[in-house]
PDB file of C-alpha atoms in Angstrom:
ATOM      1  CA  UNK X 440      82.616   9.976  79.907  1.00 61.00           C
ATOM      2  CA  UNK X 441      84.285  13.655  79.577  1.00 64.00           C
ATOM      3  CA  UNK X 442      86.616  12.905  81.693  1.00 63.00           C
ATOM      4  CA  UNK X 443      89.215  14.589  79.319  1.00 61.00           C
ATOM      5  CA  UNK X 444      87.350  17.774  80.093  1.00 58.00           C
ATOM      6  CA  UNK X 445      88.924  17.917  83.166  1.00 62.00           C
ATOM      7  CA  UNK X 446      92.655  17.936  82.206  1.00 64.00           C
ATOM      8  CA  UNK X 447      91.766  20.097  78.955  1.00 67.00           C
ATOM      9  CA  UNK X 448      89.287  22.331  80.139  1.00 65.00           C
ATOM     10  CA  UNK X 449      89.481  25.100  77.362  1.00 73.00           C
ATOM     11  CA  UNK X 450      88.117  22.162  74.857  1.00 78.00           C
ATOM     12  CA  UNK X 451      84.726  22.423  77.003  1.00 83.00           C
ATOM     13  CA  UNK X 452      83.750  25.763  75.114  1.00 86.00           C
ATOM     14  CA  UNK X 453      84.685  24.255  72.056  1.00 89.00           C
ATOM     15  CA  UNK X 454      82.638  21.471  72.607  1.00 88.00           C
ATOM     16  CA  UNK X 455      79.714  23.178  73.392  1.00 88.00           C
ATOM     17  CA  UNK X 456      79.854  25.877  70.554  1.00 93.00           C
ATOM     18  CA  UNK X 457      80.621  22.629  68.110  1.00 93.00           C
ATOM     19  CA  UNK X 458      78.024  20.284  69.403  1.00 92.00           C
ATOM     20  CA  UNK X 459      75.347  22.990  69.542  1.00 93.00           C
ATOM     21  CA  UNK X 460      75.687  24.038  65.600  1.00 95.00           C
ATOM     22  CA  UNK X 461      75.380  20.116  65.069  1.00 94.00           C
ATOM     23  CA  UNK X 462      72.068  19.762  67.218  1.00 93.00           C
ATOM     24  CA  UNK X 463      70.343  23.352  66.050  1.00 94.00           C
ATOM     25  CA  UNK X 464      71.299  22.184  62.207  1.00 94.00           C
ATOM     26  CA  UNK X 465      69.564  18.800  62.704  1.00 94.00           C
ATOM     27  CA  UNK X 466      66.526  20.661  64.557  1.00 94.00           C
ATOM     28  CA  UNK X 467      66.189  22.786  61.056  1.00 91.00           C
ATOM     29  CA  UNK X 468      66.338  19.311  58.847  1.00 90.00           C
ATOM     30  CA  UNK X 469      63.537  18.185  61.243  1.00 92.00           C
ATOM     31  CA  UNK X 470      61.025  20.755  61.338  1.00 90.00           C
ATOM     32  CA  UNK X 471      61.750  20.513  57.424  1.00 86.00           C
ATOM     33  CA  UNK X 472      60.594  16.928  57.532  1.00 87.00           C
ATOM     34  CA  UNK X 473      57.883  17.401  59.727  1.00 89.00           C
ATOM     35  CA  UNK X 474      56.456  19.575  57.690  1.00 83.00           C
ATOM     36  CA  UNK X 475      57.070  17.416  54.416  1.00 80.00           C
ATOM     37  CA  UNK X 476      54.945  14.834  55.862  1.00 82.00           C
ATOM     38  CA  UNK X 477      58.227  12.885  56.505  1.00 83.00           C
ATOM     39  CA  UNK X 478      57.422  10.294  58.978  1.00 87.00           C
ATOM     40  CA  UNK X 479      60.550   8.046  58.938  1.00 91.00           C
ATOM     41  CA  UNK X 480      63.095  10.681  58.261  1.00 90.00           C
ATOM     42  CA  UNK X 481      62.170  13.314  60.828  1.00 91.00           C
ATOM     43  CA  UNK X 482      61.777  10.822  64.414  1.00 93.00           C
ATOM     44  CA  UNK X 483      65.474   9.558  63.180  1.00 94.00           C
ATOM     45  CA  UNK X 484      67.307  13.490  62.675  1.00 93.00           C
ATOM     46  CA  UNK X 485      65.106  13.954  66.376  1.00 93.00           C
ATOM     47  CA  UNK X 486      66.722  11.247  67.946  1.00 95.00           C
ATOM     48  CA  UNK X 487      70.436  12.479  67.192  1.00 95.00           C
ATOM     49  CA  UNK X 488      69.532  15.990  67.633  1.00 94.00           C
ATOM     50  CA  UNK X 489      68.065  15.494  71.002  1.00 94.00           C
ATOM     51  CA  UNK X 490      71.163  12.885  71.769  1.00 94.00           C
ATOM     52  CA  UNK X 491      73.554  15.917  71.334  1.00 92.00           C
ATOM     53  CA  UNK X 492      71.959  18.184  73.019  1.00 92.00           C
ATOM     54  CA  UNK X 493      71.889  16.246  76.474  1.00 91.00           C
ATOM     55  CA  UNK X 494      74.992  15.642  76.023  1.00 87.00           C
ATOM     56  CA  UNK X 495      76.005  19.142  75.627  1.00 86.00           C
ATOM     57  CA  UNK X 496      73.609  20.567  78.283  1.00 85.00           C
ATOM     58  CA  UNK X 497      75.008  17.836  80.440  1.00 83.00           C
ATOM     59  CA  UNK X 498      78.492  18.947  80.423  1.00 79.00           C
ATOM     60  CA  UNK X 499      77.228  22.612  80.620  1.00 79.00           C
ATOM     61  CA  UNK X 500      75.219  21.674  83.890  1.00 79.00           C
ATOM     62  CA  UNK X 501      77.975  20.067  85.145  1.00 77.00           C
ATOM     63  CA  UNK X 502      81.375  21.674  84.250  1.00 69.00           C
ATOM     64  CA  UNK X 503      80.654  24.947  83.053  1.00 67.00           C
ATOM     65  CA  UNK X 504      80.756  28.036  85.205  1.00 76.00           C
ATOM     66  CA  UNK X 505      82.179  30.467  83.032  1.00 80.00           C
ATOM     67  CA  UNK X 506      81.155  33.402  80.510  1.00 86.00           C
ATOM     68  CA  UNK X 507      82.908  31.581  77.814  1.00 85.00           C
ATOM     69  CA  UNK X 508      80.893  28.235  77.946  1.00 83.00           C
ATOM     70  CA  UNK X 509      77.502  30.534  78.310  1.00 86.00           C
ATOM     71  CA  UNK X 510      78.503  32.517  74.930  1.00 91.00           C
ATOM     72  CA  UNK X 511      79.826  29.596  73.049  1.00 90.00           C
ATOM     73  CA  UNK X 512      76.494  27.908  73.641  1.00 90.00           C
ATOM     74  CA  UNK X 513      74.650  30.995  72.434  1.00 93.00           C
ATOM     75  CA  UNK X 514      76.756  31.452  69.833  1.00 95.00           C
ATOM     76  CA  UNK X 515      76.302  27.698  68.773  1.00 94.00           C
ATOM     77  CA  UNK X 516      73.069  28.131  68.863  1.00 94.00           C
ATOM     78  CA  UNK X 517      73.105  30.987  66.083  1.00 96.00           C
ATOM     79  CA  UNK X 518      75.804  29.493  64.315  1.00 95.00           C
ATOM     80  CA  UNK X 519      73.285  25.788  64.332  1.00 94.00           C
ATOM     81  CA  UNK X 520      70.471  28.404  62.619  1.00 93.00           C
ATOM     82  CA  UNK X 521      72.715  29.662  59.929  1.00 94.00           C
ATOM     83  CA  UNK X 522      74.162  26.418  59.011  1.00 94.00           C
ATOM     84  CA  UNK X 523      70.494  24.907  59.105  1.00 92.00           C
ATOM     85  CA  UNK X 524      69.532  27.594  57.118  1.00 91.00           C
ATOM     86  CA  UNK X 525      72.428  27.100  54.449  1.00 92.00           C
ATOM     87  CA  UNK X 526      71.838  23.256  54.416  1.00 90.00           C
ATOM     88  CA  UNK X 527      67.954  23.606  53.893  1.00 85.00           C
ATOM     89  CA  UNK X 528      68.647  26.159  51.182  1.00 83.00           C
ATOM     90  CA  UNK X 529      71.150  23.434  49.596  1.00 85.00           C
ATOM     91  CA  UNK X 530      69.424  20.328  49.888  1.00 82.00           C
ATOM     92  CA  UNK X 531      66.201  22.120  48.405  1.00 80.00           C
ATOM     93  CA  UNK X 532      64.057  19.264  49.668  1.00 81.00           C
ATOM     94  CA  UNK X 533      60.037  19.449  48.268  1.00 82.00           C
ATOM     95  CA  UNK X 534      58.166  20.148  45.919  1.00 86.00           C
ATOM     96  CA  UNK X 535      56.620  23.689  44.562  1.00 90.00           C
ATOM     97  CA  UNK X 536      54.024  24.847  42.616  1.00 92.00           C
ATOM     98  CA  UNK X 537      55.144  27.582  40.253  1.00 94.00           C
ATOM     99  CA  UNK X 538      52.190  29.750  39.182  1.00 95.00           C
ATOM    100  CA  UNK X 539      53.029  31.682  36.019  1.00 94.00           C
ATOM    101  CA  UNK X 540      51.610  34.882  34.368  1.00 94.00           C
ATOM    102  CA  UNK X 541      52.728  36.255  30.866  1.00 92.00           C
ATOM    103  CA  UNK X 542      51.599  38.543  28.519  1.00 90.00           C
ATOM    104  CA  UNK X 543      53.075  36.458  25.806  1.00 91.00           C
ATOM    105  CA  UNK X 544      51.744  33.302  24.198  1.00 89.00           C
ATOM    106  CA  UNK X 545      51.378  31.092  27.006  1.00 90.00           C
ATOM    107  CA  UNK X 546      51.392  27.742  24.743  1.00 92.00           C
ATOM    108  CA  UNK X 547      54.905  28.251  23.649  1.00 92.00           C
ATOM    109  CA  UNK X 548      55.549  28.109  27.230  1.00 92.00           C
ATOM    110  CA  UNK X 549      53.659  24.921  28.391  1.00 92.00           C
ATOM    111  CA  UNK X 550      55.655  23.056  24.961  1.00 91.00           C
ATOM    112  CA  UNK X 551      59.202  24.485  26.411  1.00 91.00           C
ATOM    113  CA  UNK X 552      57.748  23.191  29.743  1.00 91.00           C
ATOM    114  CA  UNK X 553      56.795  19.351  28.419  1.00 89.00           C
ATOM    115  CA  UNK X 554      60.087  19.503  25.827  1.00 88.00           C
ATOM    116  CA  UNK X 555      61.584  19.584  29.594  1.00 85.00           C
ATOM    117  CA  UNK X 556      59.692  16.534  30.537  1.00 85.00           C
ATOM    118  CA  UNK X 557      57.456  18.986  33.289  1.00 86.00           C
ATOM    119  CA  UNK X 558      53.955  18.883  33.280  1.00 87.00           C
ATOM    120  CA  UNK X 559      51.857  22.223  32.551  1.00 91.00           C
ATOM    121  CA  UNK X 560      48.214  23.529  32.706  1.00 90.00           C
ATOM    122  CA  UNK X 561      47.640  26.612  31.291  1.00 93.00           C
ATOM    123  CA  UNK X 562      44.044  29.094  31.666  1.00 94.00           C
ATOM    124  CA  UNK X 563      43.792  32.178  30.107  1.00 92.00           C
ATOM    125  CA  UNK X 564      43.011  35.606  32.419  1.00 90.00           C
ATOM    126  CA  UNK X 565      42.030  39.064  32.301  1.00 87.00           C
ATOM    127  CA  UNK X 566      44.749  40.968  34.813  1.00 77.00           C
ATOM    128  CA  UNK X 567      44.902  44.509  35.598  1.00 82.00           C
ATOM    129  CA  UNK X 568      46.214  45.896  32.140  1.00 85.00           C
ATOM    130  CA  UNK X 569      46.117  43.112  29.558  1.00 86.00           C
ATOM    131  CA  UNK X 570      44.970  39.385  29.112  1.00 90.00           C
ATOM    132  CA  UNK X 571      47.295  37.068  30.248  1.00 91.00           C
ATOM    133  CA  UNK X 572      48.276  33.548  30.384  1.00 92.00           C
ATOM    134  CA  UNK X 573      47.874  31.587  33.312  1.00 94.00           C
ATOM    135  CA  UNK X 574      50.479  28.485  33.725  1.00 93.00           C
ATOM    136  CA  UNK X 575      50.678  26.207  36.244  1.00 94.00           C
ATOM    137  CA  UNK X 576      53.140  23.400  37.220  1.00 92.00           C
ATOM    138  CA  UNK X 577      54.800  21.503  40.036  1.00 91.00           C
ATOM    139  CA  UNK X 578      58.537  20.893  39.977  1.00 90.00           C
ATOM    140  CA  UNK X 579      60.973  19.877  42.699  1.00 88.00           C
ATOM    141  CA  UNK X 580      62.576  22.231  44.135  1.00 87.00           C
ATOM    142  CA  UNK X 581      66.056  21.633  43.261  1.00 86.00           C
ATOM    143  CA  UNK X 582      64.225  22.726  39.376  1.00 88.00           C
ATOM    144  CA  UNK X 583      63.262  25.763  40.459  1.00 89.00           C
ATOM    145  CA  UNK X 584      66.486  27.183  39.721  1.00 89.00           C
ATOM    146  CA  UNK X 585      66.477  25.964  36.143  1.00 89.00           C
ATOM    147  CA  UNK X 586      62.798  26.343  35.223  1.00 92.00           C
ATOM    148  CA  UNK X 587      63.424  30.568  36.749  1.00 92.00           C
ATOM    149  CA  UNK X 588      65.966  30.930  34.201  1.00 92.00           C
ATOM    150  CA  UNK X 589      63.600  29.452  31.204  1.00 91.00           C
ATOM    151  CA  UNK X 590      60.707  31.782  32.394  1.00 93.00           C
ATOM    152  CA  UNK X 591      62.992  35.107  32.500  1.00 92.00           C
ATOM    153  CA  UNK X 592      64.382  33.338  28.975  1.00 92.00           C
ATOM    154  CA  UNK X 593      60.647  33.409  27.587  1.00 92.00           C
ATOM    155  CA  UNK X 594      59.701  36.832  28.810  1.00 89.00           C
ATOM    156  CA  UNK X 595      61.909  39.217  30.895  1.00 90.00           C
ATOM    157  CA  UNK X 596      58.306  40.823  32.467  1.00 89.00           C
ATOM    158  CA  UNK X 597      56.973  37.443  33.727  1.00 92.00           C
ATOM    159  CA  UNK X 598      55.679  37.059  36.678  1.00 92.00           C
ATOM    160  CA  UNK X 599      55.453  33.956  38.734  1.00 93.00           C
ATOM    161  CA  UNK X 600      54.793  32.393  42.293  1.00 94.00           C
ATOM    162  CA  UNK X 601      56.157  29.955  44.158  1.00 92.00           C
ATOM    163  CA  UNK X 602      54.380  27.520  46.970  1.00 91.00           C
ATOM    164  CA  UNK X 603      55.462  24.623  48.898  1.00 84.00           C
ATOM    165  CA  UNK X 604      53.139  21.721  48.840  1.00 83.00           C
ATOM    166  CA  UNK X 605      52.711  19.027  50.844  1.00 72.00           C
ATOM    167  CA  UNK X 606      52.137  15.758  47.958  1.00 70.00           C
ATOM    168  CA  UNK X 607      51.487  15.409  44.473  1.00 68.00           C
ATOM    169  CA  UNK X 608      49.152  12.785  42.343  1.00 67.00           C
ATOM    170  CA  UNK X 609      48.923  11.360  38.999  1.00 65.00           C
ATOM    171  CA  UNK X 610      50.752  14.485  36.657  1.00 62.00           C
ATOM    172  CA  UNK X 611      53.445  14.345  34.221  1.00 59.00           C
ATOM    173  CA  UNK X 612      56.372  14.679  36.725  1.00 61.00           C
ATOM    174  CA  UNK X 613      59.900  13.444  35.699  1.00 60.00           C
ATOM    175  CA  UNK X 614      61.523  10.094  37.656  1.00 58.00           C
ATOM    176  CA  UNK X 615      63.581  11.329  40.586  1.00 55.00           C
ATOM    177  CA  UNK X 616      66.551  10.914  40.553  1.00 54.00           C
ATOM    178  CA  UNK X 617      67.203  10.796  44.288  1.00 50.00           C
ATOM    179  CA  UNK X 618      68.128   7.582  46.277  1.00 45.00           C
ATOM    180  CA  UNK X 619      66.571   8.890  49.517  1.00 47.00           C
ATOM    181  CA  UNK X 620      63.199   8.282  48.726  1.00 50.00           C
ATOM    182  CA  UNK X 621      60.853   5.437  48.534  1.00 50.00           C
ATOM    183  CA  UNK X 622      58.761   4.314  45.222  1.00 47.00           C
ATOM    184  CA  UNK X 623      55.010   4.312  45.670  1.00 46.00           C
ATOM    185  CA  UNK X 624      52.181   4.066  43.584  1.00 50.00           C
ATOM    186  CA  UNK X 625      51.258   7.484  42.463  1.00 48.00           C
ATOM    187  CA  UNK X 626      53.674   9.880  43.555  1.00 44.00           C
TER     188      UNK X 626
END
């Protein structure tokens, strides 16, 4: 099949360093999926990731008997974890829950919040110095971004937290705008 290999073997490193960034990216995007409950998405990235990576260790087995092949598979390998890392970052799959605390009139905040079309419940709490505002509400992640410039915006001491979860139920959530995932009843 690599035939080619043999006639060109400085490509063989290439290969390797190449098809291992490839195989280690799709391994991130899988363990993302698995963990999003994903059960259609993340057997299908599997499937090409472990695809690559016999056909990389196969040519490694079989052909490569140098330094250069060993490091470029190494260094694939770390390269494969940045460029996971990178995509992950970019693709901001999920949701989050975004747990809010501010000194300042929380209700001006939850009417920003639904002006925005994003659901908010607000309690009111005693903290360590003051009373405070307690808002809660769960935004894709690709918002998070937008809705951490409106908080700062609203008050430059707020303080908030972030969580992944897993699903979300009946809520005042805005229509996706994504083609990559499926309707259902509820979500």
């Amino acid at each position: 099949m690599f035939d080619f290999l043999d006639v060109y073997p400085w490509l063989l490193p290439v290969m390797i360093f190449f098809g291992r960034i490839c195989d280690v990216t799709l391994g991130t995007l899988r363990i993302i999926f698995v963990s999003k409950g994903e059960k259609y998405k993340a057997p299908l990235i599997g499937f090409f990731e472990v695809f690559i990576w016999i056909v990389i260790i196969s040519q490694v087995l079989e052909r490569a008997n140098d330094l250069l092949s060993y490091v470029s598979y190494a260094g694939g390998y770390a390269t494969g974890n940045y460029v996971g890392i990178l995509l992950e970052n970019r693709i901001a799959y999920g949701i989050v829950l975004c747990r809010i605390y501010t000194q300042k009139n929380g209700k001006e905040l939850v009417q920003k919040l639904n002006k925005m079309n994003i659901g908010a419940t607000m309690t009111h709490g005693t903290g360590s110095t003051n009373e405070v505002d307690i808002i809660e509400t769960v935004v894709d992640r690709k918002e998070m971004k937008t809705l951490a410039r409106l908080l700062t915006e609203f008050d430059a001491n707020i303080f908030y937290v972030v969580e992944d979860i897993r699903t979300k139920k009946n809520g005042i959530f805005p229509k996706r705008k994504t083609i990559l995932t499926r309707w259902r009843v509820g979500k």
